């Protein structure tokens, strides 16, 4: 078991909010009805899901009828890519996504390619922002769907999705955005973003794991991934995970109510963190671009990211190397390579992602521990040479 006590991996997952757990518990015990049942247990579950749908919709400026609950952010991404591609058909045009997407988007695009769809990649510049030239080049070929994430899970870099959506729409393409990391950290407004589909995940906003949502413009022709009893208007069959959906709803409501205070706190803590990191000689990735207030992705030349993460864990700090979702992989971050970062430096990448419960004292303690570990690791490297 890990010795970590101070949690700084909030882009990986977040702690369940105690208020969220409290509203979930009755649905795990006495209110165990299936939401499709006609009796009072079923009706109570249905009413709770309807309320959660409103809470999620309100948090992102959408209409409740636009919210489709899924089993995760990954499922919402898969549903958007595969479902929209299936609705449009293989001859409707290519599917384009950015090179920095989470595998929950890039892998279904890859799978479509193997099944005969044409696909295209949109590149990014050195700051991790979408290249306008690359987007324009992709859109010169008939395109049925463009997918560009709102905020990157590794660098925290935020894309101008509204402008990207405008270009895509001008070329007759549908547009999906993965807003999983943006929710709860910056304002996320479905109408303003001007997209056709948007993915969300509960466990990034202090809700339970294993529930997400696809927010969907109802005019979009989309095929389900999962067929069965016709839940979620036939788009996602399977008895609803009532407790998780209820928790997700409240987590969204709290996240939007507390957004300003959370992002202010995280921004201040990140400011102090990065001041300290720079004075220790860190390179901070994507720092010239607009970023999520909680995320810092950095490296120290000649220090392996994995080694530093393990060393920091022993000192009681939980941080990530590269993307947490693929931390069993030893490949350098595809996001950093796409930004043109040298492979050696990319192997040093460490991500600190702060949350609502972190404090200035924790940042100071982290910087002190980091300084000690850097000295120790540099001494070890010197001996090895
Ligand atoms: N999209 C992004 C940008 C993510 O960071 C993640 C998870 O880290 C996901 C999608 C997947 O969400 P989930 O863990 O709910 O499947």
XYZ file of C-alpha atoms and ligand atoms in Angstrom:
401
model
C 0.000 0.000 0.000
C 1.148 3.527 -0.803
C 2.537 5.713 1.928
C 1.023 8.837 0.351
C -0.917 11.087 2.659
C -1.191 14.299 0.679
C -3.232 13.881 -2.470
C -2.225 15.947 -5.500
C -3.580 13.807 -8.347
C -7.030 15.312 -8.823
C -6.933 14.951 -12.627
C -6.599 11.206 -11.980
C -9.611 11.100 -9.712
C -11.025 13.119 -6.818
C -12.170 12.202 -3.327
C -15.893 11.587 -3.001
C -17.501 14.639 -1.358
C -19.136 13.675 1.980
C -22.313 15.540 0.943
C -22.432 13.426 -2.220
C -21.997 10.168 -0.321
C -24.851 11.155 1.971
C -27.367 11.552 -0.879
C -26.179 8.321 -2.506
C -26.502 6.045 0.514
C -30.320 5.642 0.608
C -30.227 4.418 -3.011
C -27.719 1.722 -2.077
C -29.811 0.498 0.838
C -33.516 1.085 1.430
C -34.367 2.811 -1.894
C -33.180 -0.032 -4.083
C -35.827 0.252 -6.799
C -35.191 -0.252 -10.504
C -36.026 3.033 -12.243
C -38.063 1.228 -14.893
C -40.419 -0.360 -12.313
C -43.911 1.067 -11.855
C -44.132 0.594 -8.071
C -43.191 3.243 -5.526
C -39.560 2.043 -5.275
C -39.167 2.366 -9.029
C -40.884 5.737 -9.132
C -38.619 7.093 -6.378
C -35.558 5.969 -8.352
C -36.941 7.545 -11.550
C -37.645 10.859 -9.786
C -34.102 10.865 -8.360
C -32.595 10.274 -11.806
C -34.725 13.052 -13.309
C -33.498 15.415 -10.582
C -29.867 14.436 -11.204
C -30.372 15.007 -14.934
C -31.530 18.544 -14.169
C -28.541 19.139 -11.877
C -26.052 17.983 -14.536
C -27.824 19.999 -17.241
C -27.893 23.143 -15.079
C -24.186 22.840 -14.316
C -23.313 23.030 -18.023
C -26.097 25.271 -19.365
C -27.893 22.468 -21.189
C -31.479 21.220 -21.210
C -32.143 18.066 -19.130
C -33.385 16.244 -22.237
C -29.891 16.688 -23.709
C -28.194 14.665 -20.939
C -27.572 10.941 -21.552
C -26.105 9.122 -18.541
C -23.290 6.679 -19.301
C -21.070 4.342 -17.286
C -18.016 6.641 -17.467
C -16.377 9.535 -19.304
C -14.733 6.900 -21.491
C -18.132 5.530 -22.475
C -19.441 9.034 -23.246
C -16.428 9.616 -25.547
C -16.872 6.234 -27.244
C -20.571 6.874 -27.672
C -19.935 10.254 -29.285
C -17.264 9.019 -31.696
C -18.592 5.585 -32.604
C -22.280 6.467 -32.293
C -22.071 9.592 -34.450
C -19.849 7.852 -37.026
C -22.374 4.987 -37.231
C -25.243 7.480 -37.563
C -23.479 9.323 -40.405
C -22.212 6.215 -42.198
C -18.787 5.305 -43.521
C -19.119 7.424 -46.683
C -20.276 10.632 -44.968
C -16.766 12.015 -44.498
C -13.723 11.546 -42.328
C -13.548 11.573 -38.542
C -10.944 14.073 -37.307
C -9.537 14.380 -33.800
C -6.597 16.178 -32.255
C -3.334 14.368 -31.556
C -3.562 15.192 -27.833
C -6.906 13.500 -27.157
C -7.337 11.061 -24.269
C -7.327 7.406 -25.462
C -11.093 7.384 -24.746
C -11.357 9.451 -27.963
C -8.274 8.465 -29.970
C -8.800 4.705 -29.615
C -12.388 4.629 -30.959
C -11.207 6.819 -33.853
C -8.432 4.305 -34.492
C -10.962 1.444 -34.321
C -13.148 3.202 -36.904
C -10.123 3.532 -39.194
C -9.626 -0.229 -39.020
C -13.308 -0.638 -39.935
C -12.979 1.447 -43.108
C -13.636 5.032 -41.986
C -11.275 7.754 -43.193
C -9.678 9.595 -40.264
C -7.499 12.667 -39.804
C -5.283 14.041 -37.031
C -5.168 17.683 -36.015
C -1.768 18.745 -34.673
C -0.866 21.160 -31.867
C 1.815 23.837 -31.480
C 4.600 23.950 -28.874
C 2.201 25.328 -26.254
C -0.238 22.451 -26.795
C -2.828 24.576 -28.640
C -4.612 23.293 -31.749
C -2.847 24.383 -34.932
C -5.288 26.460 -36.965
C -3.485 25.451 -40.178
C -3.803 21.781 -39.338
C -7.509 22.208 -38.521
C -8.098 24.076 -41.785
C -6.217 21.396 -43.752
C -8.291 18.628 -42.148
C -11.529 20.467 -42.896
C -10.584 20.810 -46.568
C -11.477 17.119 -46.850
C -15.182 16.267 -46.331
C -15.521 15.649 -42.587
C -18.471 14.250 -40.662
C -17.115 14.714 -37.117
C -14.391 16.728 -35.384
C -13.409 15.927 -31.779
C -11.228 18.338 -29.785
C -10.943 18.249 -26.003
C -11.773 21.354 -23.979
C -8.893 20.910 -21.518
C -6.024 18.459 -21.633
C -5.689 16.018 -18.740
C -1.870 16.212 -18.682
C -0.952 19.847 -19.402
C -4.280 21.434 -18.462
C -4.089 23.488 -21.694
C -7.512 24.853 -22.688
C -8.608 24.948 -26.336
C -10.775 27.590 -27.975
C -13.522 25.064 -28.651
C -16.108 27.710 -29.602
C -13.935 28.911 -32.505
C -13.042 25.341 -33.506
C -16.761 24.451 -33.475
C -17.511 27.430 -35.705
C -14.949 26.292 -38.302
C -16.193 22.701 -38.127
C -19.811 23.777 -38.572
C -18.906 26.041 -41.500
C -17.567 22.930 -43.206
C -20.685 20.917 -42.421
C -19.024 18.758 -39.746
C -20.443 17.804 -36.361
C -18.291 18.685 -33.339
C -17.673 16.795 -30.090
C -15.655 17.994 -27.121
C -14.310 15.980 -24.201
C -14.948 18.315 -21.262
C -14.103 15.684 -18.624
C -11.184 17.655 -17.164
C -12.711 21.099 -17.603
C -15.837 20.479 -15.526
C -15.508 21.912 -12.025
C -12.314 23.835 -12.861
C -13.475 26.394 -15.457
C -16.962 27.422 -16.652
C -18.329 24.824 -19.079
C -21.331 26.022 -21.097
C -22.726 23.632 -23.686
C -24.540 26.363 -25.688
C -21.587 28.745 -25.616
C -19.140 26.065 -26.702
C -21.434 25.602 -29.698
C -20.763 21.857 -29.924
C -23.082 18.986 -30.846
C -21.830 16.617 -28.154
C -19.852 16.958 -24.930
C -18.493 14.286 -22.552
C -18.461 14.597 -18.757
C -17.282 12.333 -15.945
C -18.455 12.282 -12.343
C -15.288 11.222 -10.525
C -13.317 14.267 -11.653
C -15.716 16.539 -9.714
C -15.871 14.729 -6.353
C -18.675 12.450 -7.525
C -18.534 8.639 -7.592
C -16.500 6.680 -10.139
C -18.274 4.751 -12.888
C -20.768 7.321 -14.128
C -20.545 9.965 -16.823
C -22.744 11.769 -19.301
C -22.907 12.692 -22.933
C -24.596 16.046 -23.464
C -26.119 15.900 -26.900
C -27.773 18.198 -29.407
C -30.980 16.294 -30.083
C -30.764 16.870 -33.831
C -27.664 14.673 -34.074
C -28.183 11.276 -35.647
C -26.420 8.920 -33.229
C -26.491 5.147 -32.838
C -26.294 3.500 -29.400
C -23.267 1.464 -28.342
C -25.386 -0.699 -26.039
C -28.772 -2.145 -26.993
C -31.302 -3.619 -24.592
C -34.236 -2.388 -22.553
C -34.193 1.107 -24.074
C -33.148 3.189 -21.059
C -31.857 6.726 -21.682
C -34.231 7.093 -24.642
C -32.772 3.990 -26.207
C -29.288 5.507 -26.360
C -27.839 3.617 -23.394
C -29.691 0.498 -22.350
C -29.100 -1.136 -18.983
C -30.665 -0.569 -15.559
C -29.468 2.814 -14.385
C -26.864 3.043 -11.608
C -29.240 5.156 -9.528
C -26.953 5.880 -6.565
C -24.062 6.902 -8.823
C -26.285 9.101 -11.006
C -27.737 10.790 -7.905
C -24.193 11.404 -6.613
C -23.053 12.751 -9.976
C -26.005 15.164 -10.002
C -25.186 16.655 -6.621
C -21.431 16.725 -7.382
C -22.208 18.826 -10.480
C -24.478 21.173 -8.537
C -21.846 21.720 -5.842
C -19.061 22.079 -8.428
C -20.858 24.900 -10.206
C -21.882 26.595 -6.955
C -18.305 26.461 -5.625
C -16.523 26.925 -8.948
C -15.310 30.462 -8.330
C -13.915 29.795 -4.876
C -12.346 26.457 -5.908
C -10.651 27.832 -9.009
C -9.383 30.874 -7.102
C -7.849 28.651 -4.411
C -6.354 26.193 -6.910
C -4.961 29.053 -9.022
C -3.251 30.638 -6.011
C -1.783 27.328 -4.865
C -0.599 26.507 -8.393
C 1.014 29.963 -8.624
C 3.099 29.309 -5.497
C 3.869 25.764 -6.643
C 5.176 26.900 -10.024
C 7.212 29.722 -8.508
C 8.943 27.064 -6.386
C 9.260 24.613 -9.277
C 10.919 27.234 -11.478
C 13.397 28.173 -8.773
C 14.337 24.481 -8.557
C 14.973 24.445 -12.334
C 11.789 22.811 -13.662
C 10.526 23.174 -17.205
C 6.746 23.720 -17.067
C 4.883 22.426 -20.107
C 2.194 24.513 -21.793
C 2.749 27.404 -19.381
C 2.459 30.026 -22.146
C -1.083 28.865 -22.937
C -4.282 29.328 -20.976
C -4.513 26.336 -18.598
C -6.799 24.823 -15.991
C -6.046 26.544 -12.667
C -5.158 23.292 -10.884
C -2.732 21.581 -13.251
C 1.045 21.766 -13.436
C 2.947 19.411 -15.768
C 6.699 19.762 -15.454
C 10.074 18.025 -15.725
C 13.594 18.377 -14.397
C 16.207 17.608 -17.050
C 17.975 14.265 -16.372
C 15.510 13.108 -13.698
C 13.107 10.301 -14.657
C 9.485 11.208 -13.959
C 8.659 7.694 -12.716
C 11.587 7.763 -10.276
C 10.544 11.127 -8.906
C 6.909 10.034 -8.515
C 7.956 6.956 -6.512
C 10.357 9.024 -4.384
C 7.661 11.625 -3.677
C 5.152 8.906 -2.831
C 7.568 7.614 -0.176
C 7.676 11.131 1.243
C 3.872 11.176 1.396
C 2.850 13.012 -1.787
C 0.605 11.420 -4.433
C 1.399 12.900 -7.857
C 1.359 11.388 -11.356
C 3.893 10.850 -14.118
C 2.444 11.478 -17.573
C -1.218 10.582 -17.878
C -2.640 8.784 -14.840
C -5.003 6.822 -17.059
C -2.045 5.098 -18.716
C 0.460 5.125 -15.874
C 1.323 1.456 -16.459
C 2.837 2.479 -19.779
C 6.493 3.543 -19.882
C 6.147 5.442 -23.137
C 6.733 9.178 -22.843
C 3.562 11.270 -22.950
C 2.068 11.447 -26.459
C 0.854 14.941 -25.573
C 4.382 16.203 -24.908
C 5.791 14.518 -28.019
C 3.000 16.146 -30.067
C 4.099 19.502 -28.616
C 7.607 18.859 -29.930
C 9.176 18.209 -26.507
C 12.360 16.097 -26.705
C 11.821 12.480 -25.694
C 14.391 12.653 -22.874
C 12.754 15.655 -21.252
C 9.283 14.146 -21.782
C 10.387 11.077 -19.814
C 10.910 13.385 -16.855
C 7.290 14.568 -16.830
C 5.483 14.792 -13.509
C 1.925 16.069 -13.067
C 0.625 17.795 -9.979
C -3.131 18.339 -10.167
C -4.529 20.210 -7.196
C -8.011 20.037 -5.750
C -10.388 21.922 -3.493
C -8.900 20.366 -0.353
C -5.227 21.218 -0.893
C -3.607 23.940 1.242
C -0.660 26.331 1.051
C 1.077 24.382 3.838
C 0.888 21.257 1.676
C 2.448 23.115 -1.269
C 5.316 24.354 0.934
C 5.838 20.839 2.317
C 5.771 19.423 -1.220
C 8.380 21.901 -2.469
C 10.648 21.138 0.496
C 10.334 17.375 -0.085
C 10.909 17.840 -3.805
C 14.091 19.842 -3.220
C 15.429 17.103 -0.934
C 14.576 14.327 -3.400
C 16.108 16.230 -6.334
C 19.367 16.619 -4.418
C 19.372 12.947 -3.470
C 18.598 11.765 -7.019
C 21.220 14.088 -8.545
C 23.817 12.741 -6.101
C 22.876 9.174 -7.065
C 23.143 10.023 -10.766
C 26.544 11.629 -10.184
C 27.776 8.464 -8.414
C 26.417 6.268 -11.238
C 28.340 8.333 -13.817
N -11.261 12.120 -20.982
C -10.306 12.729 -20.285
C -9.732 14.011 -20.782
C -9.833 12.171 -19.087
O -8.875 12.777 -18.406
C -10.402 10.953 -18.642
C -9.891 10.290 -17.420
O -8.847 10.603 -16.925
C -11.424 10.378 -19.404
C -11.826 10.981 -20.572
C -12.067 9.095 -18.985
O -13.034 9.308 -17.998
P -13.474 8.065 -17.060
O -12.357 7.837 -16.106
O -14.737 8.519 -16.396
O -13.704 6.899 -17.949
